[in-house]
mmCIF file of C-alpha atoms in Angstrom:
data_model
loop_
_atom_site.group_PDB
_atom_site.id
_atom_site.type_symbol
_atom_site.label_atom_id
_atom_site.label_comp_id
_atom_site.label_asym_id
_atom_site.label_seq_id
_atom_site.Cartn_x
_atom_site.Cartn_y
_atom_site.Cartn_z
ATOM 1 C CA MET A 1 -2.556 12.810 16.639
ATOM 2 C CA GLU A 2 -4.299 13.017 13.530
ATOM 3 C CA GLN A 3 -7.880 11.735 13.045
ATOM 4 C CA PHE A 4 -7.880 9.058 10.500
ATOM 5 C CA HIS A 5 -10.742 7.557 8.821
ATOM 6 C CA ARG A 6 -10.103 4.025 10.211
ATOM 7 C CA TYR A 7 -7.492 2.130 12.011
ATOM 8 C CA ALA A 8 -6.397 -1.220 12.040
ATOM 9 C CA VAL A 9 -3.543 -3.304 14.322
ATOM 10 C CA TYR A 10 -1.140 -5.076 12.120
ATOM 11 C CA TYR A 11 2.382 -6.719 11.683
ATOM 12 C CA ALA A 12 4.719 -4.936 9.732
ATOM 13 C CA PRO A 13 8.480 -5.608 9.562
ATOM 14 C CA ASP A 14 10.891 -2.901 10.709
ATOM 15 C CA ARG A 15 13.111 -1.278 8.538
ATOM 16 C CA GLY A 16 15.700 -3.175 6.958
ATOM 17 C CA PRO A 17 16.095 -4.950 3.413
ATOM 18 C CA PHE A 18 12.622 -7.218 3.794
ATOM 19 C CA ALA A 19 10.840 -4.013 4.416
ATOM 20 C CA ARG A 20 12.068 -2.310 1.976
ATOM 21 C CA PHE A 21 11.813 -4.724 -1.132
ATOM 22 C CA ALA A 22 8.217 -5.704 0.109
ATOM 23 C CA ALA A 23 7.420 -1.570 -0.255
ATOM 24 C CA GLU A 24 9.052 -1.335 -3.448
ATOM 25 C CA TRP A 25 6.970 -4.489 -4.741
ATOM 26 C CA LEU A 26 3.625 -3.011 -3.391
ATOM 27 C CA GLY A 27 4.583 0.452 -4.702
ATOM 28 C CA TRP A 28 3.856 1.981 -1.238
ATOM 29 C CA CYS A 29 5.928 2.563 2.173
ATOM 30 C CA PRO A 30 3.405 2.760 5.010
ATOM 31 C CA LEU A 31 6.747 3.091 7.282
ATOM 32 C CA SER A 32 7.463 6.392 5.639
ATOM 33 C CA GLY A 33 3.913 7.292 4.095
ATOM 34 C CA ILE A 34 5.554 7.583 0.212
ATOM 35 C CA GLU A 35 5.264 5.858 -3.006
ATOM 36 C CA LYS A 36 8.096 3.747 -4.183
ATOM 37 C CA PRO A 37 9.070 2.640 -7.566
ATOM 38 C CA HIS A 38 8.430 -1.030 -8.412
ATOM 39 C CA PRO A 39 11.307 -3.207 -8.694
ATOM 40 C CA ASP A 40 12.194 -4.913 -11.885
ATOM 41 C CA VAL A 41 11.113 -8.537 -11.361
ATOM 42 C CA ALA A 42 11.566 -10.585 -14.680
ATOM 43 C CA GLY A 43 8.820 -13.761 -15.460
ATOM 44 C CA LEU A 44 5.710 -11.568 -14.439
ATOM 45 C CA PRO A 45 2.487 -12.506 -16.189
ATOM 46 C CA ARG A 46 1.179 -9.110 -15.899
ATOM 47 C CA PRO A 47 2.988 -6.018 -14.851
ATOM 48 C CA VAL A 48 3.625 -5.467 -11.458
ATOM 49 C CA GLU A 49 1.791 -2.081 -10.949
ATOM 50 C CA GLU A 50 -1.554 -4.239 -12.286
ATOM 51 C CA ILE A 51 -0.787 -7.342 -10.039
ATOM 52 C CA THR A 52 -0.203 -5.138 -6.909
ATOM 53 C CA ARG A 53 -3.027 -2.573 -7.109
ATOM 54 C CA THR A 54 -5.662 -4.151 -4.975
ATOM 55 C CA PRO A 55 -3.001 -4.376 -1.880
ATOM 56 C CA ARG A 56 -1.190 -1.468 -2.333
ATOM 57 C CA LYS A 57 -3.088 1.091 -0.250
ATOM 58 C CA TYR A 58 -2.837 -1.088 2.733
ATOM 59 C CA GLY A 59 0.928 -1.367 2.332
ATOM 60 C CA PHE A 60 2.789 -4.404 3.359
ATOM 61 C CA HIS A 61 1.331 -5.932 6.465
ATOM 62 C CA GLY A 62 -0.160 -9.050 8.560
ATOM 63 C CA THR A 63 -3.637 -8.001 9.907
ATOM 64 C CA ILE A 64 -4.107 -8.478 13.599
ATOM 65 C CA LYS A 65 -7.185 -6.753 14.011
ATOM 66 C CA PRO A 66 -8.902 -5.703 10.768
ATOM 67 C CA PRO A 67 -9.678 -2.044 9.564
ATOM 68 C CA PHE A 68 -12.405 -0.261 11.513
ATOM 69 C CA ARG A 69 -14.263 3.077 12.447
ATOM 70 C CA LEU A 70 -13.631 4.717 15.585
ATOM 71 C CA ALA A 71 -16.949 4.141 18.002
ATOM 72 C CA ASP A 72 -18.698 7.084 19.382
ATOM 73 C CA GLY A 73 -17.066 7.882 22.699
ATOM 74 C CA SER A 74 -13.532 6.868 21.408
ATOM 75 C CA SER A 75 -10.961 8.805 20.379
ATOM 76 C CA PRO A 76 -7.451 8.264 18.900
ATOM 77 C CA GLU A 77 -5.870 8.792 22.009
ATOM 78 C CA ALA A 78 -7.689 6.279 24.096
ATOM 79 C CA LEU A 79 -7.171 3.700 21.280
ATOM 80 C CA GLN A 80 -3.514 4.216 21.689
ATOM 81 C CA ASP A 81 -3.774 3.802 25.373
ATOM 82 C CA ASP A 82 -5.450 0.801 25.106
ATOM 83 C CA LEU A 83 -3.003 -0.520 22.680
ATOM 84 C CA SER A 84 -0.188 0.339 24.824
ATOM 85 C CA ALA A 85 -1.413 -1.369 27.731
ATOM 86 C CA LEU A 86 -2.304 -4.572 25.783
ATOM 87 C CA ALA A 87 1.222 -4.535 24.111
ATOM 88 C CA ARG A 88 2.683 -4.619 27.606
ATOM 89 C CA ARG A 89 0.307 -7.602 28.791
ATOM 90 C CA LEU A 90 0.951 -9.647 25.632
ATOM 91 C CA ALA A 91 4.406 -11.717 25.093
ATOM 92 C CA PRO A 92 5.931 -11.851 21.486
ATOM 93 C CA VAL A 93 5.393 -15.039 19.226
ATOM 94 C CA ARG A 94 8.069 -16.663 17.185
ATOM 95 C CA MET A 95 7.506 -19.122 14.160
ATOM 96 C CA GLU A 96 9.711 -21.032 12.081
ATOM 97 C CA GLY A 97 9.684 -18.540 9.051
ATOM 98 C CA LEU A 98 7.532 -17.364 6.187
ATOM 99 C CA ALA A 99 6.886 -18.861 2.800
ATOM 100 C CA LEU A 100 5.368 -17.819 -0.517
ATOM 101 C CA LYS A 101 2.223 -19.509 -1.048
ATOM 102 C CA ARG A 102 -1.306 -19.291 -3.140
ATOM 103 C CA LEU A 103 -4.122 -18.370 -0.648
ATOM 104 C CA GLY A 104 -7.333 -18.587 -3.064
ATOM 105 C CA GLY A 105 -6.944 -16.376 -5.670
ATOM 106 C CA PHE A 106 -3.970 -14.204 -4.369
ATOM 107 C CA VAL A 107 -0.317 -14.859 -3.606
ATOM 108 C CA ALA A 108 0.979 -14.206 -0.080
ATOM 109 C CA LEU A 109 3.442 -14.677 2.680
ATOM 110 C CA VAL A 110 2.007 -17.274 5.262
ATOM 111 C CA PRO A 111 3.890 -18.361 8.800
ATOM 112 C CA GLU A 112 5.219 -21.709 8.799
ATOM 113 C CA GLY A 113 5.103 -23.903 11.999
ATOM 114 C CA ASP A 114 3.145 -23.623 14.861
ATOM 115 C CA THR A 115 0.675 -20.542 14.431
ATOM 116 C CA SER A 116 -1.240 -21.420 17.708
ATOM 117 C CA ALA A 117 0.295 -18.531 19.782
ATOM 118 C CA LEU A 118 -0.319 -15.812 16.970
ATOM 119 C CA ALA A 119 -3.739 -16.897 16.800
ATOM 120 C CA HIS A 120 -4.340 -16.509 20.510
ATOM 121 C CA LEU A 121 -2.705 -13.153 20.191
ATOM 122 C CA ALA A 122 -4.806 -11.871 17.663
ATOM 123 C CA GLY A 123 -8.022 -12.821 19.518
ATOM 124 C CA GLU A 124 -6.748 -11.140 22.280
ATOM 125 C CA VAL A 125 -5.986 -7.975 20.685
ATOM 126 C CA VAL A 126 -9.474 -8.065 18.518
ATOM 127 C CA LYS A 127 -11.449 -8.398 21.698
ATOM 128 C CA ALA A 128 -9.503 -6.097 24.023
ATOM 129 C CA LEU A 129 -9.808 -3.211 21.503
ATOM 130 C CA ASP A 130 -13.618 -4.033 20.132
ATOM 131 C CA ARG A 131 -14.851 -1.088 22.535
ATOM 132 C CA HIS A 132 -13.140 1.518 20.253
ATOM 133 C CA ARG A 133 -14.873 -0.134 17.053
ATOM 134 C CA ALA A 134 -18.082 1.467 15.539
ATOM 135 C CA PRO A 135 -20.573 -0.991 13.845
ATOM 136 C CA ALA A 136 -19.813 -1.838 10.431
ATOM 137 C CA PRO A 137 -22.383 -0.218 8.469
ATOM 138 C CA ALA A 138 -25.183 -1.988 6.639
ATOM 139 C CA SER A 139 -23.669 -1.556 3.131
ATOM 140 C CA GLU A 140 -20.344 -3.015 4.131
ATOM 141 C CA ILE A 141 -21.998 -6.339 5.833
ATOM 142 C CA GLN A 142 -23.838 -6.786 2.735
ATOM 143 C CA ARG A 143 -20.443 -6.623 0.609
ATOM 144 C CA ARG A 144 -18.782 -9.014 2.932
ATOM 145 C CA ARG A 145 -22.099 -11.397 2.661
ATOM 146 C CA SER A 146 -21.665 -11.113 -0.964
ATOM 147 C CA ALA A 147 -18.213 -13.226 -0.745
ATOM 148 C CA GLY A 148 -20.253 -16.393 0.354
ATOM 149 C CA LEU A 149 -19.577 -16.665 4.228
ATOM 150 C CA THR A 150 -19.910 -19.918 6.100
ATOM 151 C CA PRO A 151 -22.642 -19.737 8.835
ATOM 152 C CA ARG A 152 -19.643 -19.417 11.345
ATOM 153 C CA GLN A 153 -17.907 -16.528 9.217
ATOM 154 C CA ASP A 154 -21.495 -14.702 9.274
ATOM 155 C CA GLU A 155 -21.689 -14.914 13.038
ATOM 156 C CA LEU A 156 -18.128 -13.616 13.558
ATOM 157 C CA LEU A 157 -18.847 -10.770 11.133
ATOM 158 C CA MET A 158 -21.963 -9.810 13.364
ATOM 159 C CA ARG A 159 -19.943 -9.728 16.825
ATOM 160 C CA TRP A 160 -16.469 -8.542 15.787
ATOM 161 C CA GLY A 161 -17.253 -6.773 12.372
ATOM 162 C CA TYR A 162 -15.220 -9.128 10.090
ATOM 163 C CA PRO A 163 -15.437 -12.917 9.310
ATOM 164 C CA TYR A 164 -12.095 -13.736 9.544
ATOM 165 C CA VAL A 165 -11.006 -13.535 13.105
ATOM 166 C CA MET A 166 -11.179 -15.493 16.025
ATOM 167 C CA ASP A 167 -11.048 -19.362 14.990
ATOM 168 C CA GLU A 168 -11.535 -18.354 11.181
ATOM 169 C CA PHE A 169 -8.181 -16.304 11.471
ATOM 170 C CA ARG A 170 -5.317 -17.073 9.142
ATOM 171 C CA PHE A 171 -2.496 -14.873 9.395
ATOM 172 C CA HIS A 172 -0.641 -13.914 6.047
ATOM 173 C CA LEU A 173 0.904 -11.064 4.374
ATOM 174 C CA THR A 174 -0.718 -10.324 1.027
ATOM 175 C CA LEU A 175 1.270 -9.737 -2.154
ATOM 176 C CA THR A 176 -1.026 -9.506 -5.262
ATOM 177 C CA GLY A 177 -4.602 -9.062 -6.343
ATOM 178 C CA LYS A 178 -6.567 -11.598 -7.612
ATOM 179 C CA LEU A 179 -4.750 -13.785 -10.353
ATOM 180 C CA THR A 180 -5.522 -17.000 -12.253
ATOM 181 C CA PRO A 181 -3.572 -20.442 -11.332
ATOM 182 C CA ASP A 182 -1.183 -20.075 -14.050
ATOM 183 C CA GLU A 183 -0.646 -16.249 -12.889
ATOM 184 C CA ALA A 184 0.182 -17.407 -9.099
ATOM 185 C CA ALA A 185 2.276 -19.885 -10.130
ATOM 186 C CA ARG A 186 4.321 -17.428 -12.349
ATOM 187 C CA THR A 187 4.195 -14.532 -9.831
ATOM 188 C CA MET A 188 5.548 -16.943 -7.351
ATOM 189 C CA ALA A 189 8.410 -18.250 -9.657
ATOM 190 C CA ALA A 190 9.180 -14.858 -10.170
ATOM 191 C CA LEU A 191 9.161 -13.287 -6.874
ATOM 192 C CA ASP A 192 10.854 -16.294 -5.249
ATOM 193 C CA PRO A 193 14.582 -15.463 -5.879
ATOM 194 C CA HIS A 194 14.084 -12.016 -4.663
ATOM 195 C CA PHE A 195 12.067 -12.671 -1.619
ATOM 196 C CA THR A 196 13.231 -16.075 -0.403
ATOM 197 C CA PRO A 197 16.820 -14.701 0.811
ATOM 198 C CA LEU A 198 15.115 -11.846 2.576
ATOM 199 C CA LEU A 199 12.485 -13.918 4.609
ATOM 200 C CA PRO A 200 13.195 -13.920 8.467
ATOM 201 C CA ARG A 201 13.956 -17.522 9.919
ATOM 202 C CA PRO A 202 12.644 -17.714 12.590
ATOM 203 C CA PHE A 203 9.911 -15.465 12.055
ATOM 204 C CA ALA A 204 9.045 -13.192 15.078
ATOM 205 C CA LEU A 205 6.137 -10.821 15.884
ATOM 206 C CA ARG A 206 7.741 -8.674 18.591
ATOM 207 C CA ASP A 207 5.507 -5.673 18.234
ATOM 208 C CA LEU A 208 1.701 -4.524 17.202
ATOM 209 C CA CYS A 209 1.617 -1.462 14.828
ATOM 210 C CA LEU A 210 -1.170 0.709 14.827
ATOM 211 C CA PHE A 211 -1.945 1.801 11.168
ATOM 212 C CA GLY A 212 -4.390 4.583 9.912
ATOM 213 C CA GLU A 213 -6.057 5.354 6.731
ATOM 214 C CA ASP A 214 -5.572 8.727 5.515
ATOM 215 C CA GLU A 215 -7.504 11.086 3.364
ATOM 216 C CA THR A 216 -6.390 9.624 -0.052
ATOM 217 C CA GLY A 217 -7.382 6.020 1.158
ATOM 218 C CA ARG A 218 -3.937 4.792 2.065
ATOM 219 C CA PHE A 219 -2.812 3.189 5.262
ATOM 220 C CA GLN A 220 0.337 4.319 7.028
ATOM 221 C CA LEU A 221 2.159 3.483 10.256
ATOM 222 C CA ILE A 222 1.356 5.648 13.253
ATOM 223 C CA GLN A 223 3.182 3.843 16.283
ATOM 224 C CA ARG A 224 4.683 0.610 17.058
ATOM 225 C CA TYR A 225 4.094 -0.962 20.246
ATOM 226 C CA ALA A 226 6.389 -3.501 21.838
ATOM 227 C CA LEU A 227 5.046 -6.778 22.942
ATOM 228 C CA THR A 228 6.540 -7.189 26.425
ATOM 229 C CA GLY A 229 4.173 -9.441 28.420
#
């Protein structure tokens, strides 16, 4: 397997209208590893290329285990072996659906209904694969701390390399960079007629997707692992 700069475990929808429109919206398809022309969405406060610049390189995804560098003694093959075994142990999770929401300064899709099973799954993935994660460099820790972490988030950062895991985990699929409240409201209104007919109901997470960050800094799908526990 190609050696990527970083790896991550994400949710990503399988090929179909939902995944296709999301890839076009962001301008990057992680499933095929190619750029996509943006769709024509009327009523946006700024050009779609500007609105989506920050999340573009990651592709359309929901984070399960945040991006990490491989630890000394690990390998891409060992990571895949452990993720495959983990997916055979964990069961799929199902929620009512997805909805457009403003989260802080950006717009995202968030799950509706009980998310406790999803949070448990994410915690299991973070713990089970942690041996493959190299410690975060000091510069990254400082950058995270500069965002203003709570004591609990700082504790999680030092233990797991990321502040928004375990009890701080909030699953979402990012659609924009930072927007003002007015820009976010206008973006949501513009996106609603495009996204809402495509949103899965119920929303099911049936597999874990291993993503890799290539030499250009963009993430792409390496392999899917069906949850069969």
